[in-house]
Short mmCIF file of C-alpha atoms in Angstrom, two decimals:
data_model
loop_
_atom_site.label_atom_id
_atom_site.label_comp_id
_atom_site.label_asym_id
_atom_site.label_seq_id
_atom_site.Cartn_x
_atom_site.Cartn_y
_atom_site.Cartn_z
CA UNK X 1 -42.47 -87.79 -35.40
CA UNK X 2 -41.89 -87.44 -31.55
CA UNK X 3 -37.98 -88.70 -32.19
CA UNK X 4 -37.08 -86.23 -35.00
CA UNK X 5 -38.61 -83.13 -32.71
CA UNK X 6 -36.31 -84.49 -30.22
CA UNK X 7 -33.16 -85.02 -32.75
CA UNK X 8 -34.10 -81.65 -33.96
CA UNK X 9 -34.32 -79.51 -30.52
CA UNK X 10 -30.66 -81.63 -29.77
CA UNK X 11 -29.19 -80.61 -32.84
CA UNK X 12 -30.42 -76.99 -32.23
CA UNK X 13 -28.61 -77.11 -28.38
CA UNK X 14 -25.61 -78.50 -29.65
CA UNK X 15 -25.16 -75.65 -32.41
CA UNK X 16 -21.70 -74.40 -31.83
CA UNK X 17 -22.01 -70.51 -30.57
CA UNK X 18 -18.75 -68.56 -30.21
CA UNK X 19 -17.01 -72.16 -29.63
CA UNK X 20 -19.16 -73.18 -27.12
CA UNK X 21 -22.75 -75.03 -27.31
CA UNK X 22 -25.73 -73.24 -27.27
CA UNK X 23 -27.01 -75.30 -24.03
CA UNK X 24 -24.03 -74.31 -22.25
CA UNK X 25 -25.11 -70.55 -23.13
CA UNK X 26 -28.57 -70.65 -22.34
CA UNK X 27 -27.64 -72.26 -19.21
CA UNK X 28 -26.14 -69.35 -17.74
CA UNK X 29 -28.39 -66.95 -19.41
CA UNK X 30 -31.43 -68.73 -17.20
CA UNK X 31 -29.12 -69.22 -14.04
CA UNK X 32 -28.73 -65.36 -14.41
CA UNK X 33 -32.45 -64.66 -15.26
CA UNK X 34 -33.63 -66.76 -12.01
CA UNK X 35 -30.79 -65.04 -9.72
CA UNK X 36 -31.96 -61.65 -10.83
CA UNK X 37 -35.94 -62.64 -10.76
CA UNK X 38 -35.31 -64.06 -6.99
CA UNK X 39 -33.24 -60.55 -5.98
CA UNK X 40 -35.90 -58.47 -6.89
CA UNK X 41 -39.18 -60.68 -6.22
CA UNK X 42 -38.38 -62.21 -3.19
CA UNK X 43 -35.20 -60.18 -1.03
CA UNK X 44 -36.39 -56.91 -2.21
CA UNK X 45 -40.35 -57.09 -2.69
CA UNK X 46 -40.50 -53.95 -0.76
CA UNK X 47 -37.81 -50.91 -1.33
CA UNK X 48 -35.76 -50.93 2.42
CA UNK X 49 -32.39 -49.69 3.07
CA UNK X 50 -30.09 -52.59 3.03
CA UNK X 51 -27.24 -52.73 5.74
CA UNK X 52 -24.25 -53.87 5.98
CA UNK X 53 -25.59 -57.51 7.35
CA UNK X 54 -27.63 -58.04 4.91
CA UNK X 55 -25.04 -56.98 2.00
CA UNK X 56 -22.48 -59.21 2.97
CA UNK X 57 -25.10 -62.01 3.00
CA UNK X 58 -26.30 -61.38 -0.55
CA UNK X 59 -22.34 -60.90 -1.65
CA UNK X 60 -21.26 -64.39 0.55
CA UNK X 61 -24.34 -65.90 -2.06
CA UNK X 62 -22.85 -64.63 -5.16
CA UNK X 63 -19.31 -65.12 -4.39
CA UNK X 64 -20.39 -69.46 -3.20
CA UNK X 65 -22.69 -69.38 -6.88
CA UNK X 66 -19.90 -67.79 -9.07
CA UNK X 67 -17.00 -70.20 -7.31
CA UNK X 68 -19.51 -73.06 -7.59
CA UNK X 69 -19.63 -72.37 -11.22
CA UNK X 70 -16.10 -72.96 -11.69
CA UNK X 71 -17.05 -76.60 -10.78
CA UNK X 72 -19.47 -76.36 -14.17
CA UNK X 73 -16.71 -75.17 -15.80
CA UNK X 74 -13.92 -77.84 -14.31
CA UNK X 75 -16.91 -80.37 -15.81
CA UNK X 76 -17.38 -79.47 -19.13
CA UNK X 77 -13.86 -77.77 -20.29
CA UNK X 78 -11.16 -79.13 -17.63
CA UNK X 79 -8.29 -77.99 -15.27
CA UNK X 80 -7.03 -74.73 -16.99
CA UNK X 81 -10.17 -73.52 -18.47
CA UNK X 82 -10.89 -73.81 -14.41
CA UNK X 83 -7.75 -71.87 -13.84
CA UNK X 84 -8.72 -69.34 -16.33
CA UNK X 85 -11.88 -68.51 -14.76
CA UNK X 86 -11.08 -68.03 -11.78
CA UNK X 87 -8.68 -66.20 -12.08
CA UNK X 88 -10.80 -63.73 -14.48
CA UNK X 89 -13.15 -64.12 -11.75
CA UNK X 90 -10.81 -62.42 -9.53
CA UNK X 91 -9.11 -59.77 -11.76
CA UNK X 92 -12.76 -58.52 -13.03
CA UNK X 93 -14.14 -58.48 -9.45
CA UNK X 94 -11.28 -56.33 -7.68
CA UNK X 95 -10.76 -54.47 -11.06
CA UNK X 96 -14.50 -53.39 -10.32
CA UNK X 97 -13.69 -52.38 -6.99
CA UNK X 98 -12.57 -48.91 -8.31
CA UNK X 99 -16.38 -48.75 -9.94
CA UNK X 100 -17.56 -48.66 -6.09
CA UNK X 101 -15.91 -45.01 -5.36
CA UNK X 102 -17.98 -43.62 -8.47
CA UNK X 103 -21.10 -45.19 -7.58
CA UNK X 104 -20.85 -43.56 -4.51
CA UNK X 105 -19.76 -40.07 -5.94
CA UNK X 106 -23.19 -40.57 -8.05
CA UNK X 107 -25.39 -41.84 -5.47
CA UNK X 108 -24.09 -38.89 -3.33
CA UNK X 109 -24.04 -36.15 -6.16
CA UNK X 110 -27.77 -36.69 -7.04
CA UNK X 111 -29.20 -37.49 -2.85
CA UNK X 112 -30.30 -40.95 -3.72
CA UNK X 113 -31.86 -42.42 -0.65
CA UNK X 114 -30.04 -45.91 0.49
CA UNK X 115 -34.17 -47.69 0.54
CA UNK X 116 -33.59 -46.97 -3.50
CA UNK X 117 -30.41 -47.46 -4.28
CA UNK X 118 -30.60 -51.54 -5.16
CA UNK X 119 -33.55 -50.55 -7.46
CA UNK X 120 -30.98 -48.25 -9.61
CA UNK X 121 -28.03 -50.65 -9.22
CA UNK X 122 -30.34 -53.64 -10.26
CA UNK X 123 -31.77 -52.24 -13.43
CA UNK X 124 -28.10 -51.02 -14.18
CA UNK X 125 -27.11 -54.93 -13.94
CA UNK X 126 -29.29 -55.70 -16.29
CA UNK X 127 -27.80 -52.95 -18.33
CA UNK X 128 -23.91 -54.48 -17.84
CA UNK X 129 -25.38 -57.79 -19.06
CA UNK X 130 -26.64 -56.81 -22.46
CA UNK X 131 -23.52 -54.44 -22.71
CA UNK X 132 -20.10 -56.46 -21.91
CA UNK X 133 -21.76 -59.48 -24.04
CA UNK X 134 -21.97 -56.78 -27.17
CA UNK X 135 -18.14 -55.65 -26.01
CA UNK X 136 -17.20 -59.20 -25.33
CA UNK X 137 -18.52 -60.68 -28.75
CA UNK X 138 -17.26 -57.90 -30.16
CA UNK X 139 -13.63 -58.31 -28.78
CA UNK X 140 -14.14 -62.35 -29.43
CA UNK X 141 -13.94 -62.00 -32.81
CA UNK X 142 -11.48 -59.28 -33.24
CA UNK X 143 -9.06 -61.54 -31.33
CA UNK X 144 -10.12 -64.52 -33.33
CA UNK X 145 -9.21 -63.10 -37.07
CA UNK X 146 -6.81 -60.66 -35.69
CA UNK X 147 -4.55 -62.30 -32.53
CA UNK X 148 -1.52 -59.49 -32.78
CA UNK X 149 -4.60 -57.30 -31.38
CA UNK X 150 -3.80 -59.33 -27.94
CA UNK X 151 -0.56 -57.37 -28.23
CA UNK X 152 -2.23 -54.20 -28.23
CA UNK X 153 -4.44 -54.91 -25.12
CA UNK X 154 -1.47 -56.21 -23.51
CA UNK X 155 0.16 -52.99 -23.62
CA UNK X 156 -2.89 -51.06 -22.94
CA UNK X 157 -2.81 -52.58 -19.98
CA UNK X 158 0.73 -52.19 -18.82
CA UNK X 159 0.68 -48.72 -19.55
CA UNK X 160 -3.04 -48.09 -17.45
CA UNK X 161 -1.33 -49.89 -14.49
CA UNK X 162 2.19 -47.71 -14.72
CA UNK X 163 -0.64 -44.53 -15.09
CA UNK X 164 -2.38 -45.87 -12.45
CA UNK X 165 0.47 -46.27 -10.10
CA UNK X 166 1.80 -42.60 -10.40
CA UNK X 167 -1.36 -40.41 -10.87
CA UNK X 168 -2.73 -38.12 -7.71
CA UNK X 169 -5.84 -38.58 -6.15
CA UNK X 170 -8.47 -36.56 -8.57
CA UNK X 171 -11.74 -34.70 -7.22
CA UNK X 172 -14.53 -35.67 -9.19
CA UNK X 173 -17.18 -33.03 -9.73
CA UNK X 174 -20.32 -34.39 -11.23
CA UNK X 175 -21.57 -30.61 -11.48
CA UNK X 176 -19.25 -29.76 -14.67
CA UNK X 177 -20.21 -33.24 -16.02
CA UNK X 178 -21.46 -32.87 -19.99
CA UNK X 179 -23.33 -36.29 -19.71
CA UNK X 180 -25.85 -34.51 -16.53
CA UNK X 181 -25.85 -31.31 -18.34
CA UNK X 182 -26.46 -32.51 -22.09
CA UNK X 183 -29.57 -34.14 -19.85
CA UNK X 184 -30.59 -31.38 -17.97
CA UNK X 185 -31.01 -29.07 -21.08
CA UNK X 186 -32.46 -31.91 -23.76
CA UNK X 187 -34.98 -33.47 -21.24
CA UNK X 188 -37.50 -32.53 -18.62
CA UNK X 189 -35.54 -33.28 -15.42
CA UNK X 190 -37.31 -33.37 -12.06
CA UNK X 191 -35.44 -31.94 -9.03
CA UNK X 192 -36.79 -34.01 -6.77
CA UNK X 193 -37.56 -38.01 -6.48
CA UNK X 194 -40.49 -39.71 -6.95
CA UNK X 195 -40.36 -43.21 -4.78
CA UNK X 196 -38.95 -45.37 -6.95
CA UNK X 197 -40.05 -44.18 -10.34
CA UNK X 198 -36.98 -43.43 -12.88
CA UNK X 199 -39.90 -41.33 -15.18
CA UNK X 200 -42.88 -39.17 -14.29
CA UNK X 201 -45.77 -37.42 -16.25
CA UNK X 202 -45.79 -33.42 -14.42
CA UNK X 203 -47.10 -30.45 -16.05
CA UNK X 204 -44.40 -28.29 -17.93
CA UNK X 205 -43.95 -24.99 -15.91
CA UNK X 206 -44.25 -22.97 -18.97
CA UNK X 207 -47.11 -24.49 -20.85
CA UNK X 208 -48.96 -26.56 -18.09
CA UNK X 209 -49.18 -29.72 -20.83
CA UNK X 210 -48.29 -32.88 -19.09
CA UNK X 211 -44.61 -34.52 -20.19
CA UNK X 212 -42.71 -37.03 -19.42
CA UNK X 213 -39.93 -35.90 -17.09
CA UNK X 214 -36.83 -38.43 -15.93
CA UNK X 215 -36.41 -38.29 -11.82
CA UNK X 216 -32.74 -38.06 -10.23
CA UNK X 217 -33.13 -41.80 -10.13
CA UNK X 218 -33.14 -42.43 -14.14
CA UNK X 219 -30.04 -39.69 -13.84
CA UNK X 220 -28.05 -41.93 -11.64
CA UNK X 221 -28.93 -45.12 -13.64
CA UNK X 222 -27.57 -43.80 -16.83
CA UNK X 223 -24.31 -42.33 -14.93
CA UNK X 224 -23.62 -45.44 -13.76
CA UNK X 225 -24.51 -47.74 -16.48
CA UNK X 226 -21.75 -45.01 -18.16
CA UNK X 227 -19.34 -45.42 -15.66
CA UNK X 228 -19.50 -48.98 -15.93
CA UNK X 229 -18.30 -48.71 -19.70
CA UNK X 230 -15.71 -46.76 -18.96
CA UNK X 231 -14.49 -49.29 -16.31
CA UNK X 232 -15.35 -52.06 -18.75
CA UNK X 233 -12.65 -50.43 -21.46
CA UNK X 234 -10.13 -51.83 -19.03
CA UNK X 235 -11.60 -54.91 -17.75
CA UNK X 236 -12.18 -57.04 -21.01
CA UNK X 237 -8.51 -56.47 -22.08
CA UNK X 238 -7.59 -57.31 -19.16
CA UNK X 239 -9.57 -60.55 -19.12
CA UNK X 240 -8.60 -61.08 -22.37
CA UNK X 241 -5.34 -61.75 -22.03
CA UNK X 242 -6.11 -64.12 -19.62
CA UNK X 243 -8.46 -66.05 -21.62
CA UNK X 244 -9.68 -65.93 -25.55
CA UNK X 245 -12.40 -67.78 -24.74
CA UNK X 246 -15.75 -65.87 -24.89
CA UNK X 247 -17.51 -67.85 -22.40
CA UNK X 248 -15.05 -67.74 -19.57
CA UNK X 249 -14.51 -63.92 -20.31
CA UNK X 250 -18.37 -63.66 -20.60
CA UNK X 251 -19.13 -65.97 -17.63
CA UNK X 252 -16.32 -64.45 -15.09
CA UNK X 253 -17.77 -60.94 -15.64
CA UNK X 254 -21.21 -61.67 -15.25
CA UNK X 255 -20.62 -63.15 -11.86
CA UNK X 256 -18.65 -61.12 -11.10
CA UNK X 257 -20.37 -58.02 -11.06
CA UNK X 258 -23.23 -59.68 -9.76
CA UNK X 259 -21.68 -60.14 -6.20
CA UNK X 260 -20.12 -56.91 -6.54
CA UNK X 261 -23.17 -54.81 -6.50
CA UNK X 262 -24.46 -56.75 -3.93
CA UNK X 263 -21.45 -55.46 -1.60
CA UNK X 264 -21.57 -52.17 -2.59
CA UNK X 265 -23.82 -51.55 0.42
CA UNK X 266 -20.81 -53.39 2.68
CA UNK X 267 -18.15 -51.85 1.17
CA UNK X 268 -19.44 -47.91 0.67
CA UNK X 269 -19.39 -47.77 4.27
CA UNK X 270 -15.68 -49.09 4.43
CA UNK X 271 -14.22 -47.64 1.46
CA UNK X 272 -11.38 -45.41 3.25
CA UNK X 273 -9.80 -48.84 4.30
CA UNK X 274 -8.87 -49.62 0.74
CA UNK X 275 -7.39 -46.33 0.00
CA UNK X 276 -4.35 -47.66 -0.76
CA UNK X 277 -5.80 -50.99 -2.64
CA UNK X 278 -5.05 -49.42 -5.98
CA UNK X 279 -1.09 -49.85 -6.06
CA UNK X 280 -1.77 -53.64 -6.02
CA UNK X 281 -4.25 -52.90 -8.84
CA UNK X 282 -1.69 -51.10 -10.97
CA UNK X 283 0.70 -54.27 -10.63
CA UNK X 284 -1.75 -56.72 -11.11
CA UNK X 285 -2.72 -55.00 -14.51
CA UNK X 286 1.33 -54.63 -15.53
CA UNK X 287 1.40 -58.48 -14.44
CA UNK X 288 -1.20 -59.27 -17.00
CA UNK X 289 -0.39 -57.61 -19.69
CA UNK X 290 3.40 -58.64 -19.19
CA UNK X 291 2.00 -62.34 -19.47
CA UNK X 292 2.18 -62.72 -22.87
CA UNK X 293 5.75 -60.74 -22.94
CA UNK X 294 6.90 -63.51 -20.50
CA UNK X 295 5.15 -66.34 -22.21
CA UNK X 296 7.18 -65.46 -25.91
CA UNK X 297 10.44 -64.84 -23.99
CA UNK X 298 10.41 -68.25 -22.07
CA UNK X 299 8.77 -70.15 -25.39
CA UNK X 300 5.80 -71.22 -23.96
CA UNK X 301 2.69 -71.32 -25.85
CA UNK X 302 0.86 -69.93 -22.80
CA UNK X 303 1.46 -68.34 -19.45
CA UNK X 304 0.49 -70.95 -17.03
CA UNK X 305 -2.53 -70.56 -15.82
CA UNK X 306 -2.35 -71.94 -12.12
CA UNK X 307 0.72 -69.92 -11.63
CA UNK X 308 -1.21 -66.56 -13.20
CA UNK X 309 -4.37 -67.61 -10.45
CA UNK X 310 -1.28 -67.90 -7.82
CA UNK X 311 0.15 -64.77 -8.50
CA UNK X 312 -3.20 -62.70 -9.18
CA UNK X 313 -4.02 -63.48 -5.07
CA UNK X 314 -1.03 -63.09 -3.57
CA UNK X 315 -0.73 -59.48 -5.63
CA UNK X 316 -4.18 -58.88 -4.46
CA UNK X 317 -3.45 -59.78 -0.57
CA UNK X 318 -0.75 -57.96 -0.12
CA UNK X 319 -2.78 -55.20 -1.17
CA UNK X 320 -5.76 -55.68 0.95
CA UNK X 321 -3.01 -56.42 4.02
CA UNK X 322 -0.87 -52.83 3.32
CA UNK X 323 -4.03 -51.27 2.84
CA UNK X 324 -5.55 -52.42 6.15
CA UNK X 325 -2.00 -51.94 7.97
CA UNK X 326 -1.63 -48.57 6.55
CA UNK X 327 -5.27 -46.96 7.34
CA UNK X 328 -4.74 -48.28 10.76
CA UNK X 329 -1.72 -47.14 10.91
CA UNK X 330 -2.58 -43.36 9.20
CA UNK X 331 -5.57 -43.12 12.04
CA UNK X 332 -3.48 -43.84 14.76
CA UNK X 333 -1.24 -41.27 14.14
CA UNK X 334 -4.14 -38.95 13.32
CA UNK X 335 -5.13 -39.32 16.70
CA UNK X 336 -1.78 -39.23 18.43
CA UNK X 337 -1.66 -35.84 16.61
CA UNK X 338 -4.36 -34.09 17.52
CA UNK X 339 -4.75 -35.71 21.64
CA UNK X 340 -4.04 -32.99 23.85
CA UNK X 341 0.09 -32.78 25.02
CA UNK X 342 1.03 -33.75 28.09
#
């Protein structure tokens, strides 16, 4: 009786789930589960403002587990699969970098205090989780019945990085925003923050019954849980066309984001340094959709993928070295400008 449980539960891991087995899923569903239980019950019992320090600590973890999971994948699915995620690893993590700015704006636009802003950006990971797996499975099987659609994002994305390349610099105004006002005028919206609570029960001014009211904190969270949609309309493709396979695309993503958050509090400090960071962006996102242009013109069956992980860093670091030259560069001569003349 013991043996067929056992045969049975075996059977049940081994079930095939969007070409992968369903041990290999749950894996990374509990690796993400006990890195999210230990961020919030152990490094941030208490709500504190977290510096730079600490940030780049919690990022330098996330970064070692996500590249450490490549070895997982190297194990179970081989060299390229390897290649693959990694470089989706890359792509989706600077591709994010542009979801930094707007965090920011938000964090800014509604006076979040820094002691509460891992509290909003934690809940909101658990938010991207459920959320890219729906767009992801989603996408998965579109690709899988319908593989001209790879076309389509390929396209989509050489066109967002040509747009990207030529449009200004855009103020963004969270005051005319129709998501914060459809709020404002459906919902009972405090003014003010309560700690760390997203809702409150107050007395409504006009009748004096006590109502639920969302703080400036649940306002945030749904802003950037938003925002992160939007970003994530570009991201999959992108990834994508990298990979078809769901669990890289899925995997890559996760982690990810994961370490991104956790340097948001690093990088929002520093963010005027990578000003210029999104030119390499809009080439790496023509490169990547030209892949599969390239691939049909030289007759391959695939782009390789150690050459697209080659080519996706050395896009990337010129970037990060133009945009740290040119900063530099743009304060000096700030200051040469306005020092007193001789």
């Amino acid at each position: 009786m013991h043996n067929s449980n056992d045969e049975g539960i075996m059977e049940i891991l081994l079930l095939l789930v969007m070409g992968k087995p369903l041990w290999m899923w749950l894996l990374f569903i509990a690796l993400v589960i006990a890195l999210l239980a230990f961020d919030l019950g152990v490094l941030h019992k208490d709500d504190h403002e977290i510096g730079v320090a600490e940030s780049l600590r919690m990022s330098a973890m996330y970064i070692v587990l996500g590249l450490t999971f490549a070895g997982f994948i190297y194990w179970q699915m081989g060299t390229e699969a390897t290649a693959q995620y990694l470089t989706a690893f890359v792509v989706e993590k600077t591709l994010a970098m542009d979801n930094i700015f707007v965090i920011a704006l938000i964090f800014g636009f509604f006076a979040i205090p820094r002691e509460y802003q891992h509290r909003v950006l934690f809940w909101g990971i658990l938010g991207v989780i459920v959320l890219r797996g729906i767009m992801i499975g989603l996408g998965a099987t579109i690709v899988a019945n319908y593989h001209w659609v790879l076309y389509i994002f390929a396209l989509f994305l050489v066109f967002t990085g040509i747009k990207m390349l030529f449009a200004k610099e855009e103020s963004h105004d969270l005051h005319d925003n129709r998501l914060v006002q459809f709020m404002r005028r459906r919902f009972h919206v405090t003014d003010e923050l309560h700690g760390q609570k997203f809702i409150v029960r107050l007395p409504e001014p006009k009748t004096g019954k006590i109502v639920r009211h969302a703080t400036p904190l649940l306002l945030a969270l749904v802003m950037i849980e938003i925002a992160d949609l939007v970003f994530a309309v570009d991201s999959v493709p992108a990834v994508f066309t990298i990979t078809t396979d769901p669990y890289i695309v899925y995997t890559s993503n996760i982690f990810a984001i994961l370490g991104l958050r956790a340097l948001y509090f690093a990088l929002a400090a520093i963010l005027h340094r990578f000003s210029y960071l999104k030119y390499a962006l809009s080439v790496l996102l023509v490169f990547i959709g030209s892949k599969i242009f390239i691939a049909d013109a030289m007759g391959w069956e695939k782009f390789p993928p150690t050459w697209s992980l080659g080519i996706t860093f050395a896009i990337l670091g010129a970037g990060v070295v133009f945009s740290l030259w040119k900063t530099n560069s743009d304060k000096k001569n700030h200051m040469s400008a306005s020092a007193p003349g001789e």
